PDB file of C-alpha atoms and ligand atoms in Angstrom:
ATOM      1  CA  UNK A   8     -11.126 -22.350  12.320  1.00 83.00           C
ATOM      2  CA  UNK A   9     -10.009 -18.974  13.675  1.00 96.00           C
ATOM      3  CA  UNK A  10      -6.356 -18.248  12.909  1.00 95.00           C
ATOM      4  CA  UNK A  11      -4.871 -16.707  16.053  1.00 97.00           C
ATOM      5  CA  UNK A  12      -3.125 -13.350  16.045  1.00 98.00           C
ATOM      6  CA  UNK A  13      -0.197 -12.139  18.108  1.00 98.00           C
ATOM      7  CA  UNK A  14      -0.019  -8.342  17.930  1.00 98.00           C
ATOM      8  CA  UNK A  15       2.738  -6.198  19.427  1.00 98.00           C
ATOM      9  CA  UNK A  16       1.665  -2.732  20.598  1.00 98.00           C
ATOM     10  CA  UNK A  17       4.911  -0.800  20.930  1.00 98.00           C
ATOM     11  CA  UNK A  18       3.126   2.211  22.467  1.00 98.00           C
ATOM     12  CA  UNK A  19       5.392   5.299  22.743  1.00 98.00           C
ATOM     13  CA  UNK A  20       8.702   3.471  22.855  1.00 98.00           C
ATOM     14  CA  UNK A  21      11.751   3.099  20.684  1.00 97.00           C
ATOM     15  CA  UNK A  22      14.019   4.953  18.295  1.00 98.00           C
ATOM     16  CA  UNK A  23      14.767   4.228  14.643  1.00 98.00           C
ATOM     17  CA  UNK A  24      17.825   2.269  15.742  1.00 98.00           C
ATOM     18  CA  UNK A  25      15.874   0.306  18.376  1.00 98.00           C
ATOM     19  CA  UNK A  26      13.163  -0.512  15.837  1.00 98.00           C
ATOM     20  CA  UNK A  27      15.657  -1.685  13.235  1.00 98.00           C
ATOM     21  CA  UNK A  28      17.287  -3.957  15.800  1.00 98.00           C
ATOM     22  CA  UNK A  29      13.953  -5.317  17.042  1.00 98.00           C
ATOM     23  CA  UNK A  30      12.689  -6.044  13.528  1.00 98.00           C
ATOM     24  CA  UNK A  31      15.982  -7.677  12.577  1.00 97.00           C
ATOM     25  CA  UNK A  32      15.752  -9.958  15.617  1.00 97.00           C
ATOM     26  CA  UNK A  33      12.097 -10.737  14.959  1.00 97.00           C
ATOM     27  CA  UNK A  34      12.798 -11.645  11.338  1.00 96.00           C
ATOM     28  CA  UNK A  35      15.767 -13.780  12.340  1.00 95.00           C
ATOM     29  CA  UNK A  36      13.653 -15.738  14.811  1.00 94.00           C
ATOM     30  CA  UNK A  37      10.316 -15.855  12.993  1.00 91.00           C
ATOM     31  CA  UNK A  38       9.581 -19.372  11.779  1.00 87.00           C
ATOM     32  CA  UNK A  39       8.317 -18.110   8.413  1.00 86.00           C
ATOM     33  CA  UNK A  40       5.037 -19.984   8.528  1.00 81.00           C
ATOM     34  CA  UNK A  41       3.765 -19.510  12.061  1.00 80.00           C
ATOM     35  CA  UNK A  42       0.364 -20.858  13.059  1.00 89.00           C
ATOM     36  CA  UNK A  43      -0.538 -17.373  14.224  1.00 94.00           C
ATOM     37  CA  UNK A  44      -0.663 -14.140  12.286  1.00 96.00           C
ATOM     38  CA  UNK A  45       1.959 -11.718  13.616  1.00 97.00           C
ATOM     39  CA  UNK A  46       1.544  -7.926  13.642  1.00 98.00           C
ATOM     40  CA  UNK A  47       3.467  -4.958  15.047  1.00 98.00           C
ATOM     41  CA  UNK A  48       2.101  -1.509  15.932  1.00 98.00           C
ATOM     42  CA  UNK A  49       4.915   1.088  16.029  1.00 98.00           C
ATOM     43  CA  UNK A  50       4.374   4.811  16.754  1.00 98.00           C
ATOM     44  CA  UNK A  51       3.073   6.832  13.772  1.00 98.00           C
ATOM     45  CA  UNK A  52       6.406   8.465  12.924  1.00 98.00           C
ATOM     46  CA  UNK A  53       8.119   5.113  12.471  1.00 98.00           C
ATOM     47  CA  UNK A  54       5.438   3.359  10.414  1.00 98.00           C
ATOM     48  CA  UNK A  55       7.011   4.026   7.052  1.00 98.00           C
ATOM     49  CA  UNK A  56      10.450   2.967   8.269  1.00 97.00           C
ATOM     50  CA  UNK A  57       9.111  -0.243   9.745  1.00 98.00           C
ATOM     51  CA  UNK A  58       7.011  -0.897   6.619  1.00 98.00           C
ATOM     52  CA  UNK A  59      10.229  -0.830   4.619  1.00 97.00           C
ATOM     53  CA  UNK A  60      11.995  -3.160   7.050  1.00 97.00           C
ATOM     54  CA  UNK A  61       9.060  -5.578   6.880  1.00 97.00           C
ATOM     55  CA  UNK A  62       8.749  -5.713   3.108  1.00 92.00           C
ATOM     56  CA  UNK A  63       8.087  -9.336   2.068  1.00 89.00           C
ATOM     57  CA  UNK A  64       8.257 -10.379   5.729  1.00 93.00           C
ATOM     58  CA  UNK A  65       5.602 -12.580   7.380  1.00 94.00           C
ATOM     59  CA  UNK A  66       4.850  -9.789   9.880  1.00 97.00           C
ATOM     60  CA  UNK A  67       2.078  -7.275   9.296  1.00 98.00           C
ATOM     61  CA  UNK A  68       1.943  -3.599  10.224  1.00 98.00           C
ATOM     62  CA  UNK A  69      -0.629  -1.562  12.085  1.00 98.00           C
ATOM     63  CA  UNK A  70      -1.029   1.838  13.735  1.00 99.00           C
ATOM     64  CA  UNK A  71      -1.969   2.556  17.331  1.00 98.00           C
ATOM     65  CA  UNK A  72      -4.808   4.968  16.552  1.00 98.00           C
ATOM     66  CA  UNK A  73      -6.525   6.749  13.672  1.00 98.00           C
ATOM     67  CA  UNK A  74      -8.539   9.919  13.156  1.00 98.00           C
ATOM     68  CA  UNK A  75     -12.301   9.494  12.857  1.00 98.00           C
ATOM     69  CA  UNK A  76     -12.398  12.076  10.060  1.00 98.00           C
ATOM     70  CA  UNK A  77     -11.347  11.306   6.497  1.00 98.00           C
ATOM     71  CA  UNK A  78      -9.259  14.465   5.915  1.00 97.00           C
ATOM     72  CA  UNK A  79      -9.131  18.178   6.569  1.00 98.00           C
ATOM     73  CA  UNK A  80      -8.216  20.691   9.237  1.00 98.00           C
ATOM     74  CA  UNK A  81      -7.494  18.309  12.126  1.00 98.00           C
ATOM     75  CA  UNK A  82      -4.083  19.372  13.407  1.00 98.00           C
ATOM     76  CA  UNK A  83      -2.036  16.542  14.824  1.00 98.00           C
ATOM     77  CA  UNK A  84      -4.308  13.776  13.522  1.00 98.00           C
ATOM     78  CA  UNK A  85      -3.520  10.942  11.102  1.00 98.00           C
ATOM     79  CA  UNK A  86      -6.148   9.610   8.702  1.00 98.00           C
ATOM     80  CA  UNK A  87      -6.964   6.044   7.722  1.00 98.00           C
ATOM     81  CA  UNK A  88      -5.996   6.824   4.119  1.00 98.00           C
ATOM     82  CA  UNK A  89      -2.551   7.985   5.305  1.00 98.00           C
ATOM     83  CA  UNK A  90      -2.051   4.800   7.308  1.00 98.00           C
ATOM     84  CA  UNK A  91      -2.997   2.728   4.284  1.00 98.00           C
ATOM     85  CA  UNK A  92      -0.688   4.826   2.112  1.00 98.00           C
ATOM     86  CA  UNK A  93       2.358   4.016   4.267  1.00 98.00           C
ATOM     87  CA  UNK A  94       1.641   0.288   4.347  1.00 97.00           C
ATOM     88  CA  UNK A  95      -0.595  -0.411   7.330  1.00 98.00           C
ATOM     89  CA  UNK A  96      -3.177  -3.165   7.175  1.00 98.00           C
ATOM     90  CA  UNK A  97      -4.482  -2.874  10.754  1.00 98.00           C
ATOM     91  CA  UNK A  98      -5.175  -0.206  13.364  1.00 99.00           C
ATOM     92  CA  UNK A  99      -5.991  -0.273  17.079  1.00 98.00           C
ATOM     93  CA  UNK A 100      -9.144   1.587  18.057  1.00 98.00           C
ATOM     94  CA  UNK A 101     -10.359   2.251  21.560  1.00 98.00           C
ATOM     95  CA  UNK A 102      -7.204   1.212  23.359  1.00 98.00           C
ATOM     96  CA  UNK A 103      -7.781   1.967  27.045  1.00 97.00           C
ATOM     97  CA  UNK A 104      -4.920   4.484  27.077  1.00 97.00           C
ATOM     98  CA  UNK A 105      -6.740   6.433  24.327  1.00 98.00           C
ATOM     99  CA  UNK A 106     -10.080   6.094  26.074  1.00 98.00           C
ATOM    100  CA  UNK A 107      -8.901   7.176  29.524  1.00 96.00           C
ATOM    101  CA  UNK A 108      -5.853   9.385  29.022  1.00 97.00           C
ATOM    102  CA  UNK A 109      -7.189  11.135  25.911  1.00 97.00           C
ATOM    103  CA  UNK A 110     -10.909  11.020  26.681  1.00 97.00           C
ATOM    104  CA  UNK A 111     -11.988   9.033  23.647  1.00 98.00           C
ATOM    105  CA  UNK A 112     -15.582   8.028  24.327  1.00 98.00           C
ATOM    106  CA  UNK A 113     -17.585   5.137  22.880  1.00 98.00           C
ATOM    107  CA  UNK A 114     -19.147   7.113  19.983  1.00 98.00           C
ATOM    108  CA  UNK A 115     -15.723   8.437  18.926  1.00 98.00           C
ATOM    109  CA  UNK A 116     -14.241   4.942  19.075  1.00 98.00           C
ATOM    110  CA  UNK A 117     -17.092   3.694  16.890  1.00 98.00           C
ATOM    111  CA  UNK A 118     -16.461   6.458  14.348  1.00 98.00           C
ATOM    112  CA  UNK A 119     -12.757   5.592  14.299  1.00 98.00           C
ATOM    113  CA  UNK A 120     -13.676   1.955  13.690  1.00 98.00           C
ATOM    114  CA  UNK A 121     -15.861   3.024  10.749  1.00 98.00           C
ATOM    115  CA  UNK A 122     -13.186   5.386   9.387  1.00 98.00           C
ATOM    116  CA  UNK A 123     -10.642   2.548   9.413  1.00 98.00           C
ATOM    117  CA  UNK A 124     -12.944   0.159   7.595  1.00 98.00           C
ATOM    118  CA  UNK A 125     -13.860   2.830   5.031  1.00 98.00           C
ATOM    119  CA  UNK A 126     -10.211   2.660   3.908  1.00 98.00           C
ATOM    120  CA  UNK A 127      -9.977  -1.133   4.172  1.00 98.00           C
ATOM    121  CA  UNK A 128      -7.904  -1.126   7.343  1.00 98.00           C
ATOM    122  CA  UNK A 129      -8.751  -3.907   9.780  1.00 98.00           C
ATOM    123  CA  UNK A 130      -9.664  -2.314  13.124  1.00 98.00           C
ATOM    124  CA  UNK A 131      -8.729  -4.083  16.331  1.00 99.00           C
ATOM    125  CA  UNK A 132     -11.398  -2.875  18.726  1.00 98.00           C
ATOM    126  CA  UNK A 133     -10.121  -2.821  22.313  1.00 98.00           C
ATOM    127  CA  UNK A 134     -12.592  -3.216  25.151  1.00 98.00           C
ATOM    128  CA  UNK A 135     -12.119  -3.751  28.869  1.00 98.00           C
ATOM    129  CA  UNK A 136     -13.122  -2.753  32.360  1.00 97.00           C
ATOM    130  CA  UNK A 137     -11.495  -0.821  35.221  1.00 96.00           C
ATOM    131  CA  UNK A 138     -10.684  -2.629  38.441  1.00 95.00           C
ATOM    132  CA  UNK A 139     -13.569  -1.026  40.338  1.00 95.00           C
ATOM    133  CA  UNK A 140     -15.968  -2.058  37.572  1.00 97.00           C
ATOM    134  CA  UNK A 141     -14.804  -5.655  37.872  1.00 96.00           C
ATOM    135  CA  UNK A 142     -14.982  -5.583  41.646  1.00 94.00           C
ATOM    136  CA  UNK A 143     -18.515  -4.254  41.551  1.00 97.00           C
ATOM    137  CA  UNK A 144     -19.592  -6.969  39.116  1.00 97.00           C
ATOM    138  CA  UNK A 145     -19.979  -4.679  36.112  1.00 98.00           C
ATOM    139  CA  UNK A 146     -17.418  -6.208  33.720  1.00 98.00           C
ATOM    140  CA  UNK A 147     -20.009  -7.633  31.320  1.00 98.00           C
ATOM    141  CA  UNK A 148     -22.066  -4.465  31.342  1.00 98.00           C
ATOM    142  CA  UNK A 149     -19.027  -2.329  30.442  1.00 98.00           C
ATOM    143  CA  UNK A 150     -17.747  -4.648  27.733  1.00 98.00           C
ATOM    144  CA  UNK A 151     -21.244  -5.029  26.244  1.00 98.00           C
ATOM    145  CA  UNK A 152     -21.664  -1.260  26.072  1.00 98.00           C
ATOM    146  CA  UNK A 153     -18.273  -0.758  24.391  1.00 98.00           C
ATOM    147  CA  UNK A 154     -19.082  -3.454  21.842  1.00 98.00           C
ATOM    148  CA  UNK A 155     -22.697  -2.479  21.208  1.00 98.00           C
ATOM    149  CA  UNK A 156     -21.890   1.128  20.323  1.00 98.00           C
ATOM    150  CA  UNK A 157     -19.683  -0.122  17.473  1.00 98.00           C
ATOM    151  CA  UNK A 158     -22.152  -2.790  16.337  1.00 98.00           C
ATOM    152  CA  UNK A 159     -25.024  -0.295  16.384  1.00 98.00           C
ATOM    153  CA  UNK A 160     -23.102   2.144  14.195  1.00 98.00           C
ATOM    154  CA  UNK A 161     -21.384  -0.285  11.834  1.00 98.00           C
ATOM    155  CA  UNK A 162     -23.582  -3.396  11.931  1.00 98.00           C
ATOM    156  CA  UNK A 163     -22.521  -6.879  12.991  1.00 98.00           C
ATOM    157  CA  UNK A 164     -21.311  -7.594   9.432  1.00 98.00           C
ATOM    158  CA  UNK A 165     -18.447  -5.172  10.103  1.00 98.00           C
ATOM    159  CA  UNK A 166     -16.880  -7.833  12.333  1.00 98.00           C
ATOM    160  CA  UNK A 167     -16.136  -9.943   9.262  1.00 98.00           C
ATOM    161  CA  UNK A 168     -13.155  -7.660   8.715  1.00 98.00           C
ATOM    162  CA  UNK A 169     -12.311  -6.662  12.265  1.00 98.00           C
ATOM    163  CA  UNK A 170     -10.759  -8.121  15.399  1.00 98.00           C
ATOM    164  CA  UNK A 171     -11.668  -7.604  19.056  1.00 98.00           C
ATOM    165  CA  UNK A 172      -9.195  -7.363  21.920  1.00 98.00           C
ATOM    166  CA  UNK A 173     -10.349  -7.821  25.488  1.00 98.00           C
ATOM    167  CA  UNK A 174      -7.947  -5.918  27.732  1.00 98.00           C
ATOM    168  CA  UNK A 175      -8.897  -5.581  31.383  1.00 97.00           C
ATOM    169  CA  UNK A 176      -7.430  -2.203  32.317  1.00 96.00           C
ATOM    170  CA  UNK A 177      -6.204  -3.466  35.678  1.00 95.00           C
ATOM    171  CA  UNK A 178      -3.999  -5.980  33.848  1.00 93.00           C
ATOM    172  CA  UNK A 179      -2.345  -3.553  31.423  1.00 91.00           C
ATOM    173  CA  UNK A 180       1.264  -2.775  32.227  1.00 88.00           C
ATOM    174  CA  UNK A 181       0.735  -3.877  35.808  1.00 90.00           C
ATOM    175  CA  UNK A 182       2.229  -7.346  35.663  1.00 86.00           C
ATOM    176  CA  UNK A 183      -1.133  -8.568  36.926  1.00 88.00           C
ATOM    177  CA  UNK A 184      -2.620 -10.851  34.269  1.00 89.00           C
ATOM    178  CA  UNK A 185      -6.215 -12.027  34.198  1.00 91.00           C
ATOM    179  CA  UNK A 186      -6.311 -15.725  35.009  1.00 96.00           C
ATOM    180  CA  UNK A 187      -7.022 -17.913  31.991  1.00 97.00           C
ATOM    181  CA  UNK A 188     -10.480 -18.560  33.503  1.00 97.00           C
ATOM    182  CA  UNK A 189     -11.212 -14.842  33.934  1.00 97.00           C
ATOM    183  CA  UNK A 190     -10.130 -14.165  30.367  1.00 98.00           C
ATOM    184  CA  UNK A 191     -12.114 -17.095  28.976  1.00 98.00           C
ATOM    185  CA  UNK A 192     -15.283 -16.002  30.787  1.00 98.00           C
ATOM    186  CA  UNK A 193     -15.216 -12.518  29.246  1.00 98.00           C
ATOM    187  CA  UNK A 194     -14.192 -13.819  25.817  1.00 98.00           C
ATOM    188  CA  UNK A 195     -17.121 -16.265  25.863  1.00 98.00           C
ATOM    189  CA  UNK A 196     -19.409 -13.422  26.915  1.00 98.00           C
ATOM    190  CA  UNK A 197     -18.196 -11.267  23.995  1.00 98.00           C
ATOM    191  CA  UNK A 198     -18.826 -14.133  21.573  1.00 98.00           C
ATOM    192  CA  UNK A 199     -22.320 -14.675  22.991  1.00 98.00           C
ATOM    193  CA  UNK A 200     -23.077 -10.985  22.720  1.00 98.00           C
ATOM    194  CA  UNK A 201     -22.103 -11.025  19.026  1.00 98.00           C
ATOM    195  CA  UNK A 202     -24.065 -14.262  18.515  1.00 98.00           C
ATOM    196  CA  UNK A 203     -27.230 -12.481  19.630  1.00 98.00           C
ATOM    197  CA  UNK A 204     -26.875 -10.575  16.361  1.00 98.00           C
ATOM    198  CA  UNK A 205     -25.243 -13.235  14.170  1.00 98.00           C
ATOM    199  CA  UNK A 206     -24.080 -16.664  15.327  1.00 98.00           C
ATOM    200  CA  UNK A 207     -21.893 -17.359  12.299  1.00 98.00           C
ATOM    201  CA  UNK A 208     -20.017 -14.087  12.613  1.00 98.00           C
ATOM    202  CA  UNK A 209     -19.615 -14.657  16.358  1.00 98.00           C
ATOM    203  CA  UNK A 210     -17.996 -18.017  15.686  1.00 98.00           C
ATOM    204  CA  UNK A 211     -15.578 -16.542  13.156  1.00 98.00           C
ATOM    205  CA  UNK A 212     -14.562 -13.370  15.027  1.00 98.00           C
ATOM    206  CA  UNK A 213     -11.137 -13.417  16.605  1.00 98.00           C
ATOM    207  CA  UNK A 214     -11.024 -12.147  20.176  1.00 98.00           C
ATOM    208  CA  UNK A 215      -7.512 -11.430  21.493  1.00 98.00           C
ATOM    209  CA  UNK A 216      -6.542 -11.116  25.136  1.00 98.00           C
ATOM    210  CA  UNK A 217      -4.327  -8.238  26.282  1.00 97.00           C
ATOM    211  CA  UNK A 218      -2.874  -7.253  29.639  1.00 96.00           C
ATOM    212  CA  UNK A 219       0.562  -8.341  30.835  1.00 94.00           C
ATOM    213  CA  UNK A 220       0.846 -11.215  28.349  1.00 96.00           C
ATOM    214  CA  UNK A 221       4.347 -12.715  28.621  1.00 96.00           C
ATOM    215  CA  UNK A 222       6.131 -15.794  27.372  1.00 97.00           C
ATOM    216  CA  UNK A 223       5.513 -17.405  30.763  1.00 97.00           C
ATOM    217  CA  UNK A 224       1.711 -17.037  30.758  1.00 96.00           C
ATOM    218  CA  UNK A 225       0.843 -16.983  27.041  1.00 97.00           C
ATOM    219  CA  UNK A 226       0.334 -20.705  26.506  1.00 96.00           C
ATOM    220  CA  UNK A 227      -2.276 -21.121  29.233  1.00 97.00           C
ATOM    221  CA  UNK A 228      -4.156 -18.009  28.115  1.00 97.00           C
ATOM    222  CA  UNK A 229      -4.113 -19.114  24.484  1.00 97.00           C
ATOM    223  CA  UNK A 230      -5.254 -22.603  25.455  1.00 96.00           C
ATOM    224  CA  UNK A 231      -8.670 -21.182  26.361  1.00 97.00           C
ATOM    225  CA  UNK A 232     -11.250 -22.007  23.697  1.00 97.00           C
ATOM    226  CA  UNK A 233     -12.369 -18.408  23.103  1.00 98.00           C
ATOM    227  CA  UNK A 234      -8.942 -16.750  23.331  1.00 98.00           C
ATOM    228  CA  UNK A 235      -7.634 -16.312  19.791  1.00 98.00           C
ATOM    229  CA  UNK A 236      -4.234 -14.829  20.528  1.00 98.00           C
ATOM    230  CA  UNK A 237      -2.895 -11.761  22.254  1.00 98.00           C
ATOM    231  CA  UNK A 238      -2.366  -8.025  22.109  1.00 98.00           C
ATOM    232  CA  UNK A 239       1.011  -7.614  23.744  1.00 98.00           C
ATOM    233  CA  UNK A 240       2.454  -4.364  25.084  1.00 98.00           C
ATOM    234  CA  UNK A 241       5.640  -4.438  27.156  1.00 97.00           C
ATOM    235  CA  UNK A 242       6.718  -7.934  26.117  1.00 98.00           C
ATOM    236  CA  UNK A 243       6.500  -7.045  22.423  1.00 98.00           C
ATOM    237  CA  UNK A 244       9.581  -4.818  22.771  1.00 98.00           C
ATOM    238  CA  UNK A 245      11.761  -7.834  23.429  1.00 98.00           C
ATOM    239  CA  UNK A 246      12.170 -10.073  20.384  1.00 98.00           C
ATOM    240  CA  UNK A 247      12.853 -13.231  22.360  1.00 98.00           C
ATOM    241  CA  UNK A 248       9.747 -12.744  24.525  1.00 98.00           C
ATOM    242  CA  UNK A 249       7.539 -11.788  21.613  1.00 98.00           C
ATOM    243  CA  UNK A 250       8.687 -14.748  19.516  1.00 97.00           C
ATOM    244  CA  UNK A 251       8.060 -17.084  22.440  1.00 97.00           C
ATOM    245  CA  UNK A 252       4.518 -15.671  22.731  1.00 97.00           C
ATOM    246  CA  UNK A 253       4.054 -16.237  18.994  1.00 96.00           C
ATOM    247  CA  UNK A 254       5.242 -19.813  19.404  1.00 95.00           C
ATOM    248  CA  UNK A 255       2.872 -20.345  22.347  1.00 95.00           C
ATOM    249  CA  UNK A 256       0.020 -19.383  20.069  1.00 88.00           C
ATOM    250  CA  UNK A 257       1.034 -21.974  17.543  1.00 78.00           C
ATOM    251  CA  UNK A 258       1.095 -24.738  20.076  1.00 58.00           C
ATOM    252  CA  UNK A 259      -2.511 -24.489  21.164  1.00 50.00           C
TER     253      UNK A 259
HETATM  254  P1  LIG B 329       0.932  -4.818  28.417  1.00 69.18           P
HETATM  255  O1  LIG B 329       0.020  -3.905  27.441  1.00 69.18           O
HETATM  256  O2  LIG B 329       1.148  -6.117  27.691  1.00 69.18           O
HETATM  257  O3  LIG B 329       2.185  -4.034  28.618  1.00 69.18           O
HETATM  258  O4  LIG B 329       0.147  -5.026  29.665  1.00 69.18           O
HETATM  259  C1  LIG B 329      -1.022  -4.442  26.683  1.00 69.18           C
HETATM  260  C2  LIG B 329      -1.710  -3.367  25.874  1.00 69.18           C
HETATM  261  O5  LIG B 329      -1.895  -2.252  26.404  1.00 69.18           O
HETATM  262  O6  LIG B 329      -2.068  -3.576  24.709  1.00 69.18           O
END
C-alpha cells in the first residue's frame, strides 16, 4: 500500500508573517491523522522559522532545491547537510522551473538527487514535458530520459527512499490541469519504466501529480490508480484549498 503524499511548493512567495499565518491555519485545520503524508516546501530563508512552527506537527518540511556539491566555495548555494541541519526531511530536485529558468540539466539533477540522499534527505524528483513535446508525441521519451539519468547514476534501489512527481510543464501555474486520464497514462508509464529494472520497487514508489492541482480537481486526479498524491504550487498558499486537497487524498 502506497501512502499518498500532498506536498505544498510555496515557490518564491510569502513573508515571515504570511508563513506564520498559513502554518497556523494549516495546523488548525489538519485532522491530525490524515491518510496522506503532508509536506510544505518554503523558500530557503524561511526553513528554520517554519521548522520551529511545525515542531511536533503532523506536517513535514522540505526545501525547493539543493546544491549538488557537499560543501565548499559555491556562493549562493545551500547544501543537503545544511537542509538537514535546519530540520528538512525532503527536497525537490529537477523542478521544471529549475530545469528551464536556471538551466539545470539531467546530469546536474541526478547529482542533486544523489547529494540529497547522501545526507538522508528524501528527494522528490520532478519530471515532465513541454507542450510541444506532448503535441509531437514525445512525452514518454522525455520522461523516460529524465528518469533514466537518475536511475543510471543512483541505481533503482535509490527509489526506496525517494518520490517522483510528474508535472507536465504546460499544466504548471497555467490553470490547465492534465485530465485524470492523461495523468494516469504517464504515471503508469513511469511505473512500467521502473519495473523494467525492479518490479517490487516500481510497485512501492510513490508518483505524485503536479500542475494546477486544486481542491476542485484533486479527488478525480487522486482516484487514478497510479497517482499517489500531489505536488501543489499556487493552491498550497491557501490553507483552506490545501487542506481540501489533503482531504481529497484521504478519500481515495
Ligand atoms: P501549480 O504548481 O500547482 O501552481 O501549477 C505546481 C508546481 O510547480 O509544483
